[in-house]
Amino acid sequence: MKERGQIFTLDMFFALTLTVLVVSYSGLALEQARRQAEEYALRYSLERVANDAADVLVKTLGKPENWEENSETLETPGFAEENEGNPVPNTISVMKFGQLRRLTNSDNWVALVNASAVEAIKKLFGESENFEIRILDEDENELWHAFPRWITGEVGENSGAENSLEVVTVRRLVAVKYGTALKGDSGRIVKESPGLLTDNLEFNIYLGELDAFDWYIIVQGAGNVRVSIWVNKAAALPYSDPDYTFNATVKTQEIFPNPNVPYRVEHGGIENDPNVGVQLHEDPTLNFLGIKFEPQAPGWLRIYVVIIPSCSDPDTTTLALETLPATLEVKLWR
């Protein structure tokens, strides 16, 4: 009996051990399956939010439709250009992008005055601050970026995506249409004979735009082009020192001035130029350029006031006169 009891007990021991091992491995398998399902669900959620956000940005005007004129009213951001009250899909309004870029700046993101707008932006990205928006040109060079707490003037700054566990990237082909970012246009001023011509070019700066954009002057012309420009001072008055002077003989249409003129200052345009005696100002006061055109022979002149998102490469100013093929890239991570 003792020997039979030992055999029975040993059999039970092996059976129980085997059962425990089976149950343990089954539990591990179930836990692994649960984790994989959870990882898949999180990944799917990131992809869905990123794709939905990208579509909203490139296909809608946002809410309200003119939110870029007063960012405190922002309910849903959208970047599309407007045409007769409707969005133009897969376009980027520099005005709208520039205002969102301003809101995500390190100082503005935490400012109480922007709290509702910041919450509206986070809501678009699934209540998350882990997002990044970049606009790339057709050669994959970055034109502009925006992500929470980016720092003005900092070189090589990192949004945090590079060090994250899981990153989703979605892209949309777009056209960057400057539209209302062309703030002033003198039209073609033609002079058939030598002599003096003066004019004023007026433009508005809405609330928040001085902070959101850099302001530049572009001069086009042909013939013997001699131009003097004053900022917020009339050219008809006897000012001896203009803020900007352009003097060149041009056989064909070109863009002036060259990169060495004083308005191309680092991290800003004419609003930050210490050589300008009078500063730009936001509404309700109107801004203007005083223009004095002195051709020595028949020629023509055209002057633009353009804006680009703050801290942009000054060379991108000429894009304001074009429609640029580009890519909008949205990253979302955890």
Short mmCIF file of C-alpha atoms in Angstrom, two decimals:
data_model
loop_
_atom_site.label_atom_id
_atom_site.label_comp_id
_atom_site.label_asym_id
_atom_site.label_seq_id
_atom_site.Cartn_x
_atom_site.Cartn_y
_atom_site.Cartn_z
CA MET A 1 0.00 0.00 0.00
CA LYS A 2 2.80 2.36 0.82
CA GLU A 3 4.44 1.83 -2.56
CA ARG A 4 1.09 2.37 -4.35
CA GLY A 5 0.55 5.53 -2.33
CA GLN A 6 3.94 6.89 -3.32
CA ILE A 7 3.26 6.15 -6.99
CA PHE A 8 -0.15 7.90 -6.79
CA THR A 9 1.32 10.91 -4.99
CA LEU A 10 4.16 11.24 -7.47
CA ASP A 11 1.73 11.02 -10.37
CA MET A 12 -0.39 13.76 -8.83
CA PHE A 13 2.66 15.91 -8.25
CA PHE A 14 3.68 15.67 -11.92
CA ALA A 15 0.14 16.28 -13.05
CA LEU A 16 -0.25 19.36 -10.84
CA THR A 17 3.12 20.70 -11.93
CA LEU A 18 2.16 20.27 -15.56
CA THR A 19 -1.18 21.96 -14.93
CA VAL A 20 0.52 24.91 -13.22
CA LEU A 21 2.95 25.28 -16.11
CA VAL A 22 0.14 25.17 -18.66
CA VAL A 23 -1.90 27.74 -16.74
CA SER A 24 1.16 29.97 -16.29
CA TYR A 25 2.07 29.91 -19.97
CA SER A 26 -1.55 30.45 -20.90
CA GLY A 27 -1.63 33.47 -18.62
CA LEU A 28 1.55 34.84 -20.17
CA ALA A 29 0.13 34.29 -23.64
CA LEU A 30 -3.09 36.05 -22.69
CA GLU A 31 -1.16 38.95 -21.16
CA GLN A 32 0.97 39.25 -24.27
CA ALA A 33 -2.10 39.18 -26.46
CA ARG A 34 -3.73 41.83 -24.27
CA ARG A 35 -0.68 44.05 -24.50
CA GLN A 36 -0.49 43.64 -28.26
CA ALA A 37 -4.16 44.54 -28.57
CA GLU A 38 -3.62 47.55 -26.34
CA GLU A 39 -0.56 48.66 -28.34
CA TYR A 40 -2.51 48.26 -31.56
CA ALA A 41 -5.41 50.29 -30.18
CA LEU A 42 -3.07 53.08 -29.04
CA ARG A 43 -1.30 53.08 -32.40
CA TYR A 44 -4.60 53.16 -34.27
CA SER A 45 -5.79 56.00 -32.07
CA LEU A 46 -2.63 58.05 -32.77
CA GLU A 47 -2.96 57.45 -36.51
CA ARG A 48 -6.64 58.36 -36.53
CA VAL A 49 -6.12 61.59 -34.56
CA ALA A 50 -3.11 62.62 -36.71
CA ASN A 51 -4.96 61.93 -39.98
CA ASP A 52 -8.10 63.72 -38.81
CA ALA A 53 -6.06 66.72 -37.62
CA ALA A 54 -4.18 66.97 -40.93
CA ASP A 55 -7.44 66.85 -42.90
CA VAL A 56 -9.03 69.55 -40.74
CA LEU A 57 -5.99 71.79 -41.16
CA VAL A 58 -5.72 71.58 -44.96
CA LYS A 59 -9.41 71.29 -45.88
CA THR A 60 -11.15 73.80 -43.61
CA LEU A 61 -11.00 77.49 -42.79
CA GLY A 62 -11.21 76.71 -39.10
CA LYS A 63 -13.82 78.03 -36.73
CA PRO A 64 -14.62 80.87 -36.82
CA GLU A 65 -13.64 81.26 -40.47
CA ASN A 66 -11.64 84.43 -39.80
CA TRP A 67 -10.03 83.26 -36.56
CA GLU A 68 -6.63 84.54 -37.71
CA GLU A 69 -7.86 88.13 -37.28
CA ASN A 70 -8.50 87.52 -33.57
CA SER A 71 -6.90 84.32 -32.31
CA GLU A 72 -8.65 84.58 -28.94
CA THR A 73 -11.85 83.50 -30.72
CA LEU A 74 -10.29 80.27 -32.02
CA GLU A 75 -12.47 77.17 -31.64
CA THR A 76 -10.96 74.90 -34.31
CA PRO A 77 -7.79 75.71 -36.26
CA GLY A 78 -7.83 75.41 -40.04
CA PHE A 79 -5.28 76.63 -42.59
CA ALA A 80 -7.15 76.55 -45.90
CA GLU A 81 -7.41 79.68 -48.04
CA GLU A 82 -10.86 81.19 -48.54
CA ASN A 83 -12.60 81.75 -51.87
CA GLU A 84 -16.05 83.36 -51.84
CA GLY A 85 -16.69 82.10 -48.34
CA ASN A 86 -15.59 78.52 -49.03
CA PRO A 87 -12.32 76.76 -48.21
CA VAL A 88 -9.91 75.90 -51.01
CA PRO A 89 -8.86 72.34 -50.07
CA ASN A 90 -5.17 71.49 -49.70
CA THR A 91 -4.02 75.08 -49.47
CA ILE A 92 -2.16 76.78 -46.64
CA SER A 93 -2.91 80.36 -45.67
CA VAL A 94 0.28 81.88 -44.31
CA MET A 95 -1.87 84.22 -42.22
CA LYS A 96 -3.58 81.32 -40.45
CA PHE A 97 -0.44 79.23 -40.03
CA GLY A 98 1.48 82.24 -38.73
CA GLN A 99 -1.10 82.87 -36.03
CA LEU A 100 -1.05 79.23 -34.87
CA ARG A 101 2.75 79.38 -34.88
CA ARG A 102 2.54 82.47 -32.68
CA LEU A 103 0.16 80.75 -30.24
CA THR A 104 2.46 77.75 -29.84
CA ASN A 105 5.49 79.88 -29.02
CA SER A 106 6.90 79.22 -25.53
CA ASP A 107 5.65 82.53 -24.11
CA ASN A 108 2.20 82.49 -25.71
CA TRP A 109 1.43 78.81 -25.04
CA VAL A 110 1.31 79.37 -21.29
CA ALA A 111 -0.18 82.88 -21.32
CA LEU A 112 -3.58 83.05 -19.63
CA VAL A 113 -4.93 85.38 -22.31
CA ASN A 114 -4.52 82.58 -24.88
CA ALA A 115 -5.93 79.79 -22.68
CA SER A 116 -9.07 79.11 -24.75
CA ALA A 117 -7.16 79.12 -28.04
CA VAL A 118 -4.52 76.76 -26.62
CA GLU A 119 -7.24 74.36 -25.47
CA ALA A 120 -8.80 74.48 -28.95
CA ILE A 121 -5.47 73.50 -30.51
CA LYS A 122 -4.90 70.67 -28.02
CA LYS A 123 -8.43 69.38 -28.66
CA LEU A 124 -7.62 68.98 -32.37
CA PHE A 125 -4.74 66.69 -31.37
CA GLY A 126 -6.70 64.52 -28.97
CA GLU A 127 -6.13 66.75 -25.92
CA SER A 128 -2.39 66.25 -26.36
CA GLU A 129 0.59 68.59 -26.39
CA ASN A 130 2.71 65.99 -28.19
CA PHE A 131 2.32 67.29 -31.73
CA GLU A 132 4.40 69.01 -34.35
CA ILE A 133 3.48 70.72 -37.62
CA ARG A 134 6.01 71.40 -40.35
CA ILE A 135 5.68 72.89 -43.82
CA LEU A 136 8.29 71.64 -46.28
CA ASP A 137 9.07 72.92 -49.77
CA GLU A 138 9.17 70.64 -52.80
CA ASP A 139 12.82 69.79 -52.04
CA GLU A 140 11.94 68.69 -48.48
CA ASN A 141 13.53 71.78 -46.94
CA GLU A 142 11.69 73.10 -43.91
CA LEU A 143 9.99 76.45 -44.41
CA TRP A 144 8.25 76.73 -41.03
CA HIS A 145 7.42 74.67 -37.97
CA ALA A 146 5.08 74.93 -35.00
CA PHE A 147 4.89 72.88 -31.82
CA PRO A 148 4.10 73.71 -28.20
CA ARG A 149 6.76 75.84 -26.46
CA TRP A 150 9.04 76.40 -29.44
CA ILE A 151 11.54 79.13 -28.67
CA THR A 152 12.09 82.17 -30.88
CA GLY A 153 15.52 82.22 -32.44
CA GLU A 154 16.71 78.91 -31.02
CA VAL A 155 18.69 76.89 -33.54
CA GLY A 156 18.13 73.15 -33.92
CA GLU A 157 15.39 72.97 -31.32
CA ASN A 158 13.68 69.66 -30.64
CA SER A 159 9.93 69.11 -30.31
CA GLY A 160 10.35 65.85 -28.38
CA ALA A 161 9.24 63.52 -31.17
CA GLU A 162 12.79 62.21 -31.68
CA ASN A 163 12.95 60.74 -28.18
CA SER A 164 9.44 59.31 -28.01
CA LEU A 165 8.32 55.69 -27.77
CA GLU A 166 5.95 55.82 -30.72
CA VAL A 167 5.58 58.51 -33.39
CA VAL A 168 2.95 58.77 -36.13
CA THR A 169 3.71 60.95 -39.16
CA VAL A 170 1.13 61.92 -41.78
CA ARG A 171 1.59 64.15 -44.80
CA ARG A 172 -0.60 66.14 -47.15
CA LEU A 173 0.42 67.71 -50.46
CA VAL A 174 -0.55 71.38 -50.39
CA ALA A 175 -0.09 74.72 -52.11
CA VAL A 176 1.13 77.61 -49.99
CA LYS A 177 -0.94 80.58 -51.11
CA TYR A 178 0.02 83.83 -49.47
CA GLY A 179 -3.29 85.55 -50.19
CA THR A 180 -3.83 88.22 -47.55
CA ALA A 181 -0.18 87.87 -46.48
CA LEU A 182 0.45 90.25 -49.36
CA LYS A 183 -0.34 93.25 -47.17
CA GLY A 184 0.35 96.07 -49.60
CA ASP A 185 0.79 96.47 -53.36
CA SER A 186 1.51 99.80 -55.02
CA GLY A 187 0.56 98.44 -58.43
CA ARG A 188 2.73 99.15 -61.45
CA ILE A 189 3.94 102.75 -61.36
CA VAL A 190 5.05 103.76 -64.87
CA LYS A 191 7.13 106.85 -65.61
CA GLU A 192 7.59 107.70 -69.27
CA SER A 193 9.95 110.62 -68.70
CA PRO A 194 12.53 111.73 -66.11
CA GLY A 195 11.18 113.53 -63.08
CA LEU A 196 9.94 113.12 -59.54
CA LEU A 197 6.90 111.10 -58.45
CA THR A 198 5.70 110.64 -54.86
CA ASP A 199 3.07 108.30 -53.49
CA ASN A 200 1.92 106.53 -50.31
CA LEU A 201 1.32 102.79 -49.95
CA GLU A 202 -1.10 102.06 -47.08
CA PHE A 203 -1.48 98.77 -45.18
CA ASN A 204 -3.16 97.49 -42.01
CA ILE A 205 -1.62 95.46 -39.21
CA TYR A 206 -4.21 93.57 -37.19
CA LEU A 207 -4.02 92.65 -33.52
CA GLY A 208 -1.26 90.09 -32.88
CA GLU A 209 0.28 90.32 -36.35
CA LEU A 210 3.43 92.18 -35.29
CA ASP A 211 4.22 89.28 -32.97
CA ALA A 212 3.23 86.57 -35.45
CA PHE A 213 5.01 87.81 -38.59
CA ASP A 214 8.10 89.50 -39.97
CA TRP A 215 7.38 92.44 -42.27
CA TYR A 216 9.37 93.09 -45.44
CA ILE A 217 9.45 95.35 -48.48
CA ILE A 218 9.97 93.94 -51.98
CA VAL A 219 10.81 96.28 -54.85
CA GLN A 220 10.43 95.34 -58.52
CA GLY A 221 11.26 97.54 -61.43
CA ALA A 222 12.80 98.06 -64.83
CA GLY A 223 14.75 100.94 -66.29
CA ASN A 224 16.87 103.31 -64.22
CA VAL A 225 15.25 102.69 -60.83
CA ARG A 226 15.88 105.21 -58.08
CA VAL A 227 13.54 104.80 -55.12
CA SER A 228 13.47 106.26 -51.62
CA ILE A 229 11.12 104.83 -48.98
CA TRP A 230 10.06 106.19 -45.60
CA VAL A 231 8.13 104.10 -43.04
CA ASN A 232 5.07 105.93 -41.70
CA LYS A 233 6.40 109.23 -43.05
CA ALA A 234 5.18 110.96 -46.19
CA ALA A 235 7.68 111.25 -49.05
CA ALA A 236 6.27 114.64 -49.98
CA LEU A 237 7.65 116.13 -46.77
CA PRO A 238 11.29 117.28 -46.72
CA TYR A 239 12.83 114.31 -44.91
CA SER A 240 16.53 114.22 -45.68
CA ASP A 241 17.23 110.59 -44.76
CA PRO A 242 14.91 107.91 -46.14
CA ASP A 243 14.66 104.61 -44.27
CA TYR A 244 15.49 102.65 -47.45
CA THR A 245 17.04 103.64 -50.75
CA PHE A 246 17.28 101.57 -53.92
CA ASN A 247 19.29 102.74 -56.90
CA ALA A 248 19.98 100.41 -59.85
CA THR A 249 19.81 100.21 -63.60
CA VAL A 250 17.78 97.19 -64.67
CA LYS A 251 17.40 95.85 -68.20
CA THR A 252 14.82 93.23 -67.30
CA GLN A 253 12.46 92.69 -64.38
CA GLU A 254 14.35 91.82 -61.24
CA ILE A 255 13.69 91.88 -57.53
CA PHE A 256 15.49 94.40 -55.37
CA PRO A 257 17.28 94.95 -53.15
CA ASN A 258 20.15 92.49 -52.86
CA PRO A 259 20.64 90.50 -49.61
CA ASN A 260 22.92 93.20 -48.15
CA VAL A 261 20.31 95.95 -47.75
CA PRO A 262 19.53 96.91 -44.14
CA TYR A 263 15.93 95.65 -43.99
CA ARG A 264 17.11 92.02 -44.15
CA VAL A 265 17.90 91.80 -40.46
CA GLU A 266 18.25 88.55 -38.53
CA HIS A 267 15.04 87.21 -36.92
CA GLY A 268 12.80 89.96 -38.15
CA GLY A 269 11.91 92.48 -40.81
CA ILE A 270 11.41 96.23 -40.88
CA GLU A 271 9.52 96.13 -37.57
CA ASN A 272 12.81 95.19 -35.87
CA ASP A 273 15.14 97.33 -37.96
CA PRO A 274 16.96 99.85 -35.71
CA ASN A 275 17.57 102.04 -38.78
CA VAL A 276 13.85 102.76 -39.16
CA GLY A 277 12.97 105.92 -37.26
CA VAL A 278 9.22 105.23 -36.89
CA GLN A 279 7.93 101.83 -35.82
CA LEU A 280 5.00 99.90 -37.26
CA HIS A 281 1.83 99.74 -35.18
CA GLU A 282 -1.29 97.60 -35.00
CA ASP A 283 -4.89 98.72 -35.58
CA PRO A 284 -6.65 101.08 -35.45
CA THR A 285 -3.88 103.34 -36.80
CA LEU A 286 -3.09 102.82 -40.49
CA ASN A 287 0.52 102.23 -41.59
CA PHE A 288 2.00 103.47 -44.84
CA LEU A 289 5.17 103.75 -46.88
CA GLY A 290 6.15 107.10 -48.32
CA ILE A 291 7.57 106.47 -51.81
CA LYS A 292 9.72 108.79 -53.95
CA PHE A 293 10.43 107.53 -57.48
CA GLU A 294 13.08 109.38 -59.51
CA PRO A 295 13.71 107.64 -62.85
CA GLN A 296 16.39 109.14 -65.06
CA ALA A 297 14.77 107.52 -68.10
CA PRO A 298 11.47 105.74 -68.86
CA GLY A 299 10.89 102.90 -66.42
CA TRP A 300 8.45 101.32 -64.04
CA LEU A 301 8.29 100.45 -60.36
CA ARG A 302 6.22 98.18 -58.12
CA ILE A 303 6.48 97.93 -54.32
CA TYR A 304 5.01 95.24 -52.08
CA VAL A 305 4.65 94.90 -48.32
CA VAL A 306 4.70 91.20 -47.46
CA ILE A 307 4.72 89.13 -44.29
CA ILE A 308 6.20 85.75 -43.45
CA PRO A 309 5.91 83.76 -40.19
CA SER A 310 8.25 85.17 -37.55
CA CYS A 311 11.88 84.05 -37.57
CA SER A 312 11.69 82.82 -41.16
CA ASP A 313 14.55 82.87 -43.65
CA PRO A 314 14.39 86.32 -45.33
CA ASP A 315 14.83 84.64 -48.70
CA THR A 316 11.28 83.28 -48.39
CA THR A 317 9.89 86.81 -48.77
CA THR A 318 9.67 86.44 -52.55
CA LEU A 319 7.39 83.42 -52.08
CA ALA A 320 4.68 85.91 -51.16
CA LEU A 321 4.35 86.68 -54.85
CA GLU A 322 3.97 83.02 -55.86
CA THR A 323 1.99 79.85 -55.17
CA LEU A 324 4.41 77.33 -53.73
CA PRO A 325 3.97 73.52 -53.95
CA ALA A 326 4.70 72.12 -50.50
CA THR A 327 3.99 69.39 -47.97
CA LEU A 328 2.24 69.73 -44.64
CA GLU A 329 3.63 67.22 -42.14
CA VAL A 330 1.89 66.41 -38.87
CA LYS A 331 3.56 64.33 -36.14
CA LEU A 332 1.83 62.96 -33.08
CA TRP A 333 3.51 60.83 -30.41
CA ARG A 334 3.34 59.29 -26.97
#
